[in-house]
Amino acid sequence: MTLLAFAALQFNDPDPVIWVSFYCLCAATPLLALANKFIRPLFWLTLALCVLELVLSAPGAYNYYLHMEQEPLMQSMNPDKPYIEEAREFLGALIAVVLVCLSALLARYTVNNNK
């Protein structure tokens, strides 16, 4: 549900198609795992996209880390400070990768307990 809420919050983003799609895809893996329909290729695709986003947004997140004493993370987007948006993207991808990986563990646990 968290990832679906993240997707809903992206509709006002400058590039909503990318982010709504990303979070919906990330939400599909845990939702399918909860329904005992874990799809391994979907998991790997989602994990790869999360890692790609982490890598792409890591420099901005680090730059924000260097300025976080002066800049609150929750402020409107500013073209002079792209690292704030990149830090938020990094955190969203980090939360997504954790939830996707937890869903894989849940699926493995469920399969092992049903044997």
Coordinates of C-alpha atoms in Angstrom, one line a residue:
M1 CA 0.0 0.0 0.0
T2 CA 2.9 2.3 0.7
L3 CA 4.2 2.1 -2.8
L4 CA 0.7 2.7 -4.3
A5 CA 0.5 5.8 -2.1
F6 CA 3.9 6.9 -3.5
A7 CA 2.5 6.4 -7.0
A8 CA -0.6 8.5 -6.2
L9 CA 1.6 11.3 -5.0
Q10 CA 3.5 11.4 -8.3
F11 CA 0.7 12.7 -10.4
N12 CA 1.7 16.3 -9.8
D13 CA 5.4 15.5 -10.6
P14 CA 6.9 17.1 -13.8
D15 CA 7.3 13.5 -15.2
P16 CA 4.4 11.6 -13.7
V17 CA 4.4 8.8 -16.2
I18 CA 7.8 7.6 -15.2
W19 CA 7.3 7.8 -11.5
V20 CA 3.7 6.5 -11.3
S21 CA 4.8 3.5 -13.5
F22 CA 7.9 3.0 -11.4
Y23 CA 6.0 2.9 -8.1
C24 CA 3.1 0.8 -9.5
L25 CA 5.6 -1.8 -10.8
C26 CA 7.4 -1.8 -7.5
A27 CA 4.0 -2.3 -5.8
A28 CA 3.1 -5.2 -8.0
T29 CA 5.8 -7.5 -6.6
P30 CA 4.7 -7.3 -2.9
L31 CA 1.1 -7.4 -3.8
L32 CA 1.6 -10.6 -5.9
A33 CA 3.7 -12.1 -3.1
L34 CA 0.9 -11.5 -0.7
A35 CA -1.5 -13.3 -3.1
N36 CA 1.0 -16.2 -3.3
K37 CA 1.7 -15.3 -6.9
F38 CA 5.3 -14.4 -6.7
I39 CA 6.7 -13.8 -10.3
R40 CA 10.5 -14.1 -10.2
P41 CA 11.2 -12.2 -13.5
L42 CA 9.0 -9.3 -12.3
F43 CA 11.0 -9.3 -9.0
W44 CA 14.3 -9.1 -10.9
L45 CA 13.1 -6.4 -13.2
T46 CA 11.8 -4.4 -10.4
L47 CA 15.0 -4.9 -8.3
A48 CA 17.1 -3.8 -11.3
L49 CA 15.0 -0.7 -11.8
C50 CA 15.3 0.2 -8.1
V51 CA 19.0 -0.3 -8.2
L52 CA 19.3 1.8 -11.4
E53 CA 17.4 4.6 -9.7
L54 CA 19.5 4.4 -6.6
V55 CA 22.7 4.7 -8.7
L56 CA 21.3 7.6 -10.8
S57 CA 20.1 9.6 -7.8
A58 CA 22.9 8.8 -5.4
P59 CA 25.1 11.8 -6.5
G60 CA 22.2 14.2 -5.8
A61 CA 21.4 12.4 -2.5
Y62 CA 25.0 12.8 -1.5
N63 CA 25.0 16.5 -2.5
Y64 CA 21.9 17.0 -0.4
Y65 CA 23.6 15.2 2.5
L66 CA 26.4 17.9 2.3
H67 CA 23.7 20.7 2.4
M68 CA 21.1 19.2 4.7
E69 CA 21.8 21.5 7.5
Q70 CA 20.7 24.5 5.4
E71 CA 18.1 22.8 3.2
P72 CA 15.0 21.1 4.4
L73 CA 14.1 18.0 2.3
M74 CA 10.4 19.0 2.2
Q75 CA 10.3 22.1 0.1
S76 CA 9.1 22.9 -3.4
M77 CA 11.3 21.9 -6.4
N78 CA 13.9 24.5 -7.2
P79 CA 15.9 24.4 -10.5
D80 CA 18.9 25.8 -8.7
K81 CA 18.9 22.9 -6.2
P82 CA 18.2 19.7 -8.2
Y83 CA 19.9 17.6 -5.4
I84 CA 16.8 18.1 -3.2
E85 CA 14.6 16.3 -5.7
E86 CA 17.3 13.7 -6.4
A87 CA 17.5 13.0 -2.6
R88 CA 13.8 12.5 -2.5
E89 CA 14.0 10.1 -5.5
F90 CA 16.8 8.2 -3.8
L91 CA 14.8 7.8 -0.6
G92 CA 11.7 6.6 -2.6
A93 CA 13.8 4.1 -4.5
L94 CA 15.5 2.9 -1.3
I95 CA 12.1 2.4 0.4
A96 CA 10.9 0.6 -2.8
V97 CA 13.9 -1.7 -2.9
V98 CA 13.5 -2.7 0.7
L99 CA 9.8 -3.5 0.2
V100 CA 10.5 -5.4 -3.0
C101 CA 13.2 -7.5 -1.2
L102 CA 11.0 -8.1 1.8
S103 CA 8.3 -9.4 -0.5
A104 CA 10.8 -11.9 -2.0
L105 CA 11.6 -13.0 1.5
L106 CA 7.9 -13.3 2.3
A107 CA 7.4 -15.4 -0.8
R108 CA 10.3 -17.7 0.0
Y109 CA 9.0 -18.1 3.6
T110 CA 5.5 -18.8 2.4
V111 CA 6.7 -21.4 -0.2
N112 CA 9.0 -23.1 2.4
N113 CA 6.2 -23.3 5.0
N114 CA 3.7 -24.7 2.5
K115 CA 5.8 -27.8 1.7

